[in-house]
mmCIF file with all atom_site columns, C-alpha atoms in Angstrom:
data_model
loop_
_atom_site.group_PDB
_atom_site.id
_atom_site.type_symbol
_atom_site.label_atom_id
_atom_site.label_alt_id
_atom_site.label_comp_id
_atom_site.label_asym_id
_atom_site.label_entity_id
_atom_site.label_seq_id
_atom_site.pdbx_PDB_ins_code
_atom_site.Cartn_x
_atom_site.Cartn_y
_atom_site.Cartn_z
_atom_site.occupancy
_atom_site.B_iso_or_equiv
_atom_site.pdbx_formal_charge
_atom_site.auth_seq_id
_atom_site.auth_comp_id
_atom_site.auth_asym_id
_atom_site.auth_atom_id
_atom_site.pdbx_PDB_model_num
ATOM 1   C CA . UNK A 1 1   ? 86.324  8.690  195.245 1.00 0.00 ? 564 UNK A CA 1
ATOM 2   C CA . UNK A 1 2   ? 88.508  10.972 193.479 1.00 0.00 ? 565 UNK A CA 1
ATOM 3   C CA . UNK A 1 3   ? 91.180  12.241 195.974 1.00 0.00 ? 566 UNK A CA 1
ATOM 4   C CA . UNK A 1 4   ? 93.397  14.440 194.215 1.00 0.00 ? 567 UNK A CA 1
ATOM 5   C CA . UNK A 1 5   ? 96.831  15.124 195.629 1.00 0.00 ? 568 UNK A CA 1
ATOM 6   C CA . UNK A 1 6   ? 97.970  18.767 195.770 1.00 0.00 ? 569 UNK A CA 1
ATOM 7   C CA . UNK A 1 7   ? 99.845  19.520 192.677 1.00 0.00 ? 570 UNK A CA 1
ATOM 8   C CA . UNK A 1 8   ? 103.399 19.737 193.330 1.00 0.00 ? 571 UNK A CA 1
ATOM 9   C CA . UNK A 1 9   ? 105.537 22.652 192.058 1.00 0.00 ? 572 UNK A CA 1
ATOM 10  C CA . UNK A 1 10  ? 108.410 21.563 189.821 1.00 0.00 ? 573 UNK A CA 1
ATOM 11  C CA . UNK A 1 11  ? 111.723 23.252 190.561 1.00 0.00 ? 574 UNK A CA 1
ATOM 12  C CA . UNK A 1 12  ? 115.154 23.217 189.182 1.00 0.00 ? 575 UNK A CA 1
ATOM 13  C CA . UNK A 1 13  ? 118.622 24.160 190.262 1.00 0.00 ? 576 UNK A CA 1
ATOM 14  C CA . UNK A 1 14  ? 119.793 27.445 189.181 1.00 0.00 ? 577 UNK A CA 1
ATOM 15  C CA . UNK A 1 15  ? 122.339 25.621 186.888 1.00 0.00 ? 578 UNK A CA 1
ATOM 16  C CA . UNK A 1 16  ? 119.630 23.819 184.935 1.00 0.00 ? 579 UNK A CA 1
ATOM 17  C CA . UNK A 1 17  ? 117.459 27.227 184.613 1.00 0.00 ? 580 UNK A CA 1
ATOM 18  C CA . UNK A 1 18  ? 120.610 29.242 183.363 1.00 0.00 ? 581 UNK A CA 1
ATOM 19  C CA . UNK A 1 19  ? 121.296 26.488 180.775 1.00 0.00 ? 582 UNK A CA 1
ATOM 20  C CA . UNK A 1 20  ? 117.591 26.356 179.718 1.00 0.00 ? 583 UNK A CA 1
ATOM 21  C CA . UNK A 1 21  ? 117.762 30.208 179.347 1.00 0.00 ? 584 UNK A CA 1
ATOM 22  C CA . UNK A 1 22  ? 121.069 30.158 177.358 1.00 0.00 ? 585 UNK A CA 1
ATOM 23  C CA . UNK A 1 23  ? 122.908 32.082 179.812 1.00 0.00 ? 586 UNK A CA 1
ATOM 24  C CA . UNK A 1 24  ? 126.183 31.681 182.023 1.00 0.00 ? 587 UNK A CA 1
ATOM 25  C CA . UNK A 1 25  ? 125.123 30.891 185.520 1.00 0.00 ? 588 UNK A CA 1
ATOM 26  C CA . UNK A 1 26  ? 128.143 33.219 187.024 1.00 0.00 ? 589 UNK A CA 1
ATOM 27  C CA . UNK A 1 27  ? 126.890 36.317 185.225 1.00 0.00 ? 590 UNK A CA 1
ATOM 28  C CA . UNK A 1 28  ? 123.396 35.912 186.687 1.00 0.00 ? 591 UNK A CA 1
ATOM 29  C CA . UNK A 1 29  ? 122.337 38.014 189.788 1.00 0.00 ? 592 UNK A CA 1
ATOM 30  C CA . UNK A 1 30  ? 123.134 36.541 193.098 1.00 0.00 ? 593 UNK A CA 1
ATOM 31  C CA . UNK A 1 31  ? 119.555 35.981 194.163 1.00 0.00 ? 594 UNK A CA 1
ATOM 32  C CA . UNK A 1 32  ? 119.080 33.773 190.920 1.00 0.00 ? 595 UNK A CA 1
ATOM 33  C CA . UNK A 1 33  ? 122.189 31.736 191.885 1.00 0.00 ? 596 UNK A CA 1
ATOM 34  C CA . UNK A 1 34  ? 121.151 31.360 195.120 1.00 0.00 ? 597 UNK A CA 1
ATOM 35  C CA . UNK A 1 35  ? 117.539 30.149 194.935 1.00 0.00 ? 598 UNK A CA 1
ATOM 36  C CA . UNK A 1 36  ? 115.734 27.301 193.136 1.00 0.00 ? 599 UNK A CA 1
ATOM 37  C CA . UNK A 1 37  ? 113.633 28.294 190.156 1.00 0.00 ? 600 UNK A CA 1
ATOM 38  C CA . UNK A 1 38  ? 110.090 26.880 189.521 1.00 0.00 ? 601 UNK A CA 1
ATOM 39  C CA . UNK A 1 39  ? 108.631 25.779 186.084 1.00 0.00 ? 602 UNK A CA 1
ATOM 40  C CA . UNK A 1 40  ? 106.313 28.767 186.364 1.00 0.00 ? 603 UNK A CA 1
ATOM 41  C CA . UNK A 1 41  ? 109.144 31.193 187.299 1.00 0.00 ? 604 UNK A CA 1
ATOM 42  C CA . UNK A 1 42  ? 111.326 29.839 184.212 1.00 0.00 ? 605 UNK A CA 1
ATOM 43  C CA . UNK A 1 43  ? 108.356 30.235 181.809 1.00 0.00 ? 606 UNK A CA 1
ATOM 44  C CA . UNK A 1 44  ? 107.870 34.051 182.997 1.00 0.00 ? 607 UNK A CA 1
ATOM 45  C CA . UNK A 1 45  ? 111.792 34.542 182.503 1.00 0.00 ? 608 UNK A CA 1
ATOM 46  C CA . UNK A 1 46  ? 111.471 33.055 179.040 1.00 0.00 ? 609 UNK A CA 1
ATOM 47  C CA . UNK A 1 47  ? 108.208 34.900 178.045 1.00 0.00 ? 610 UNK A CA 1
ATOM 48  C CA . UNK A 1 48  ? 109.070 38.339 179.799 1.00 0.00 ? 611 UNK A CA 1
ATOM 49  C CA . UNK A 1 49  ? 112.854 38.420 180.412 1.00 0.00 ? 612 UNK A CA 1
ATOM 50  C CA . UNK A 1 50  ? 113.900 41.033 182.959 1.00 0.00 ? 613 UNK A CA 1
ATOM 51  C CA . UNK A 1 51  ? 116.462 43.576 182.126 1.00 0.00 ? 614 UNK A CA 1
ATOM 52  C CA . UNK A 1 52  ? 119.502 41.588 183.446 1.00 0.00 ? 615 UNK A CA 1
ATOM 53  C CA . UNK A 1 53  ? 118.495 38.517 181.494 1.00 0.00 ? 616 UNK A CA 1
ATOM 54  C CA . UNK A 1 54  ? 118.083 40.535 178.154 1.00 0.00 ? 617 UNK A CA 1
ATOM 55  C CA . UNK A 1 55  ? 121.226 42.093 178.544 1.00 0.00 ? 618 UNK A CA 1
ATOM 56  C CA . UNK A 1 56  ? 123.030 38.590 179.167 1.00 0.00 ? 619 UNK A CA 1
ATOM 57  C CA . UNK A 1 57  ? 121.493 37.387 176.216 1.00 0.00 ? 620 UNK A CA 1
ATOM 58  C CA . UNK A 1 58  ? 122.497 40.368 174.091 1.00 0.00 ? 621 UNK A CA 1
ATOM 59  C CA . UNK A 1 59  ? 125.961 40.989 175.403 1.00 0.00 ? 622 UNK A CA 1
ATOM 60  C CA . UNK A 1 60  ? 127.084 38.099 177.356 1.00 0.00 ? 623 UNK A CA 1
ATOM 61  C CA . UNK A 1 61  ? 129.251 36.438 178.580 1.00 0.00 ? 624 UNK A CA 1
ATOM 62  C CA . UNK A 1 62  ? 127.871 33.449 176.815 1.00 0.00 ? 625 UNK A CA 1
ATOM 63  C CA . UNK A 1 63  ? 128.047 29.725 177.650 1.00 0.00 ? 626 UNK A CA 1
ATOM 64  C CA . UNK A 1 64  ? 129.852 27.462 175.325 1.00 0.00 ? 627 UNK A CA 1
ATOM 65  C CA . UNK A 1 65  ? 126.645 26.225 173.611 1.00 0.00 ? 628 UNK A CA 1
ATOM 66  C CA . UNK A 1 66  ? 125.885 29.783 172.509 1.00 0.00 ? 629 UNK A CA 1
ATOM 67  C CA . UNK A 1 67  ? 129.230 30.616 171.339 1.00 0.00 ? 630 UNK A CA 1
ATOM 68  C CA . UNK A 1 68  ? 129.381 27.585 169.236 1.00 0.00 ? 631 UNK A CA 1
ATOM 69  C CA . UNK A 1 69  ? 125.964 28.439 167.692 1.00 0.00 ? 632 UNK A CA 1
ATOM 70  C CA . UNK A 1 70  ? 126.869 32.134 167.137 1.00 0.00 ? 633 UNK A CA 1
ATOM 71  C CA . UNK A 1 71  ? 130.060 30.840 165.257 1.00 0.00 ? 634 UNK A CA 1
ATOM 72  C CA . UNK A 1 72  ? 128.476 28.049 163.491 1.00 0.00 ? 635 UNK A CA 1
ATOM 73  C CA . UNK A 1 73  ? 130.579 25.335 164.813 1.00 0.00 ? 636 UNK A CA 1
ATOM 74  C CA . UNK A 1 74  ? 130.326 22.589 167.274 1.00 0.00 ? 637 UNK A CA 1
ATOM 75  C CA . UNK A 1 75  ? 131.233 22.703 171.004 1.00 0.00 ? 638 UNK A CA 1
ATOM 76  C CA . UNK A 1 76  ? 134.172 20.212 170.205 1.00 0.00 ? 639 UNK A CA 1
ATOM 77  C CA . UNK A 1 77  ? 135.204 22.743 167.616 1.00 0.00 ? 640 UNK A CA 1
ATOM 78  C CA . UNK A 1 78  ? 135.400 25.459 170.091 1.00 0.00 ? 641 UNK A CA 1
ATOM 79  C CA . UNK A 1 79  ? 137.823 23.365 172.252 1.00 0.00 ? 642 UNK A CA 1
ATOM 80  C CA . UNK A 1 80  ? 139.838 22.470 169.292 1.00 0.00 ? 643 UNK A CA 1
ATOM 81  C CA . UNK A 1 81  ? 140.222 26.119 168.454 1.00 0.00 ? 644 UNK A CA 1
ATOM 82  C CA . UNK A 1 82  ? 141.320 26.684 172.000 1.00 0.00 ? 645 UNK A CA 1
ATOM 83  C CA . UNK A 1 83  ? 137.991 28.577 173.129 1.00 0.00 ? 646 UNK A CA 1
ATOM 84  C CA . UNK A 1 84  ? 137.662 27.413 176.614 1.00 0.00 ? 647 UNK A CA 1
ATOM 85  C CA . UNK A 1 85  ? 136.540 30.497 178.448 1.00 0.00 ? 648 UNK A CA 1
ATOM 86  C CA . UNK A 1 86  ? 133.046 32.310 178.100 1.00 0.00 ? 649 UNK A CA 1
ATOM 87  C CA . UNK A 1 87  ? 133.067 34.997 175.343 1.00 0.00 ? 650 UNK A CA 1
ATOM 88  C CA . UNK A 1 88  ? 131.163 38.233 174.981 1.00 0.00 ? 651 UNK A CA 1
ATOM 89  C CA . UNK A 1 89  ? 129.088 39.217 171.870 1.00 0.00 ? 652 UNK A CA 1
ATOM 90  C CA . UNK A 1 90  ? 132.032 41.755 171.169 1.00 0.00 ? 653 UNK A CA 1
ATOM 91  C CA . UNK A 1 91  ? 134.770 38.988 171.505 1.00 0.00 ? 654 UNK A CA 1
ATOM 92  C CA . UNK A 1 92  ? 132.341 36.715 169.246 1.00 0.00 ? 655 UNK A CA 1
ATOM 93  C CA . UNK A 1 93  ? 131.993 39.394 166.558 1.00 0.00 ? 656 UNK A CA 1
ATOM 94  C CA . UNK A 1 94  ? 135.877 40.072 166.502 1.00 0.00 ? 657 UNK A CA 1
ATOM 95  C CA . UNK A 1 95  ? 136.535 36.337 166.128 1.00 0.00 ? 658 UNK A CA 1
ATOM 96  C CA . UNK A 1 96  ? 134.285 36.347 163.254 1.00 0.00 ? 659 UNK A CA 1
ATOM 97  C CA . UNK A 1 97  ? 135.879 39.441 161.716 1.00 0.00 ? 660 UNK A CA 1
ATOM 98  C CA . UNK A 1 98  ? 139.248 37.804 162.218 1.00 0.00 ? 661 UNK A CA 1
ATOM 99  C CA . UNK A 1 99  ? 138.111 34.573 160.752 1.00 0.00 ? 662 UNK A CA 1
ATOM 100 C CA . UNK A 1 100 ? 141.254 32.548 161.860 1.00 0.00 ? 663 UNK A CA 1
ATOM 101 C CA . UNK A 1 101 ? 142.093 29.357 159.854 1.00 0.00 ? 664 UNK A CA 1
ATOM 102 C CA . UNK A 1 102 ? 140.875 27.072 162.513 1.00 0.00 ? 665 UNK A CA 1
ATOM 103 C CA . UNK A 1 103 ? 137.184 28.745 162.519 1.00 0.00 ? 666 UNK A CA 1
ATOM 104 C CA . UNK A 1 104 ? 137.163 28.346 158.714 1.00 0.00 ? 667 UNK A CA 1
ATOM 105 C CA . UNK A 1 105 ? 137.952 24.706 159.093 1.00 0.00 ? 668 UNK A CA 1
ATOM 106 C CA . UNK A 1 106 ? 135.487 23.997 161.943 1.00 0.00 ? 669 UNK A CA 1
ATOM 107 C CA . UNK A 1 107 ? 132.835 25.811 159.869 1.00 0.00 ? 670 UNK A CA 1
ATOM 108 C CA . UNK A 1 108 ? 133.492 23.513 156.878 1.00 0.00 ? 671 UNK A CA 1
ATOM 109 C CA . UNK A 1 109 ? 133.357 20.460 159.250 1.00 0.00 ? 672 UNK A CA 1
ATOM 110 C CA . UNK A 1 110 ? 130.096 21.652 160.702 1.00 0.00 ? 673 UNK A CA 1
ATOM 111 C CA . UNK A 1 111 ? 128.817 22.239 157.236 1.00 0.00 ? 674 UNK A CA 1
ATOM 112 C CA . UNK A 1 112 ? 129.721 18.757 156.131 1.00 0.00 ? 675 UNK A CA 1
ATOM 113 C CA . UNK A 1 113 ? 128.226 17.326 159.292 1.00 0.00 ? 676 UNK A CA 1
ATOM 114 C CA . UNK A 1 114 ? 124.965 18.892 158.520 1.00 0.00 ? 677 UNK A CA 1
ATOM 115 C CA . UNK A 1 115 ? 125.100 17.726 154.772 1.00 0.00 ? 678 UNK A CA 1
ATOM 116 C CA . UNK A 1 116 ? 125.519 14.304 155.746 1.00 0.00 ? 679 UNK A CA 1
ATOM 117 C CA . UNK A 1 117 ? 122.984 14.318 158.445 1.00 0.00 ? 680 UNK A CA 1
ATOM 118 C CA . UNK A 1 118 ? 120.349 15.574 155.887 1.00 0.00 ? 681 UNK A CA 1
ATOM 119 C CA . UNK A 1 119 ? 121.524 12.971 153.220 1.00 0.00 ? 682 UNK A CA 1
ATOM 120 C CA . UNK A 1 120 ? 120.927 10.239 155.848 1.00 0.00 ? 683 UNK A CA 1
ATOM 121 C CA . UNK A 1 121 ? 117.489 11.840 156.898 1.00 0.00 ? 684 UNK A CA 1
ATOM 122 C CA . UNK A 1 122 ? 116.410 11.663 153.304 1.00 0.00 ? 685 UNK A CA 1
ATOM 123 C CA . UNK A 1 123 ? 117.136 7.909  152.804 1.00 0.00 ? 686 UNK A CA 1
#
């Protein structure tokens, strides 16, 4: 006999869901922070983001992995550059325009790292 168990719903903590969505948990609505998020709810948020999620992705504040990606550097490079707090898109754009020496240095380190990874992959 084939006794099928009822399918359990996969859920995750709000911290995990926020990370998967690329947003800062503390900037999300209270109801998002207080509950659990099912896999289906996460898929729905990713495919049809509500206004609050679209706004957070566009304007921030952004988590460090998003800041690093927007600046073209590593998360370690952010720390070496003294960036420890979340930044908004406006802050990131201002930093790009200013282009401080540490940012140039971190971008060149990141470029070398990518070049070396590509070289090793082609072996």
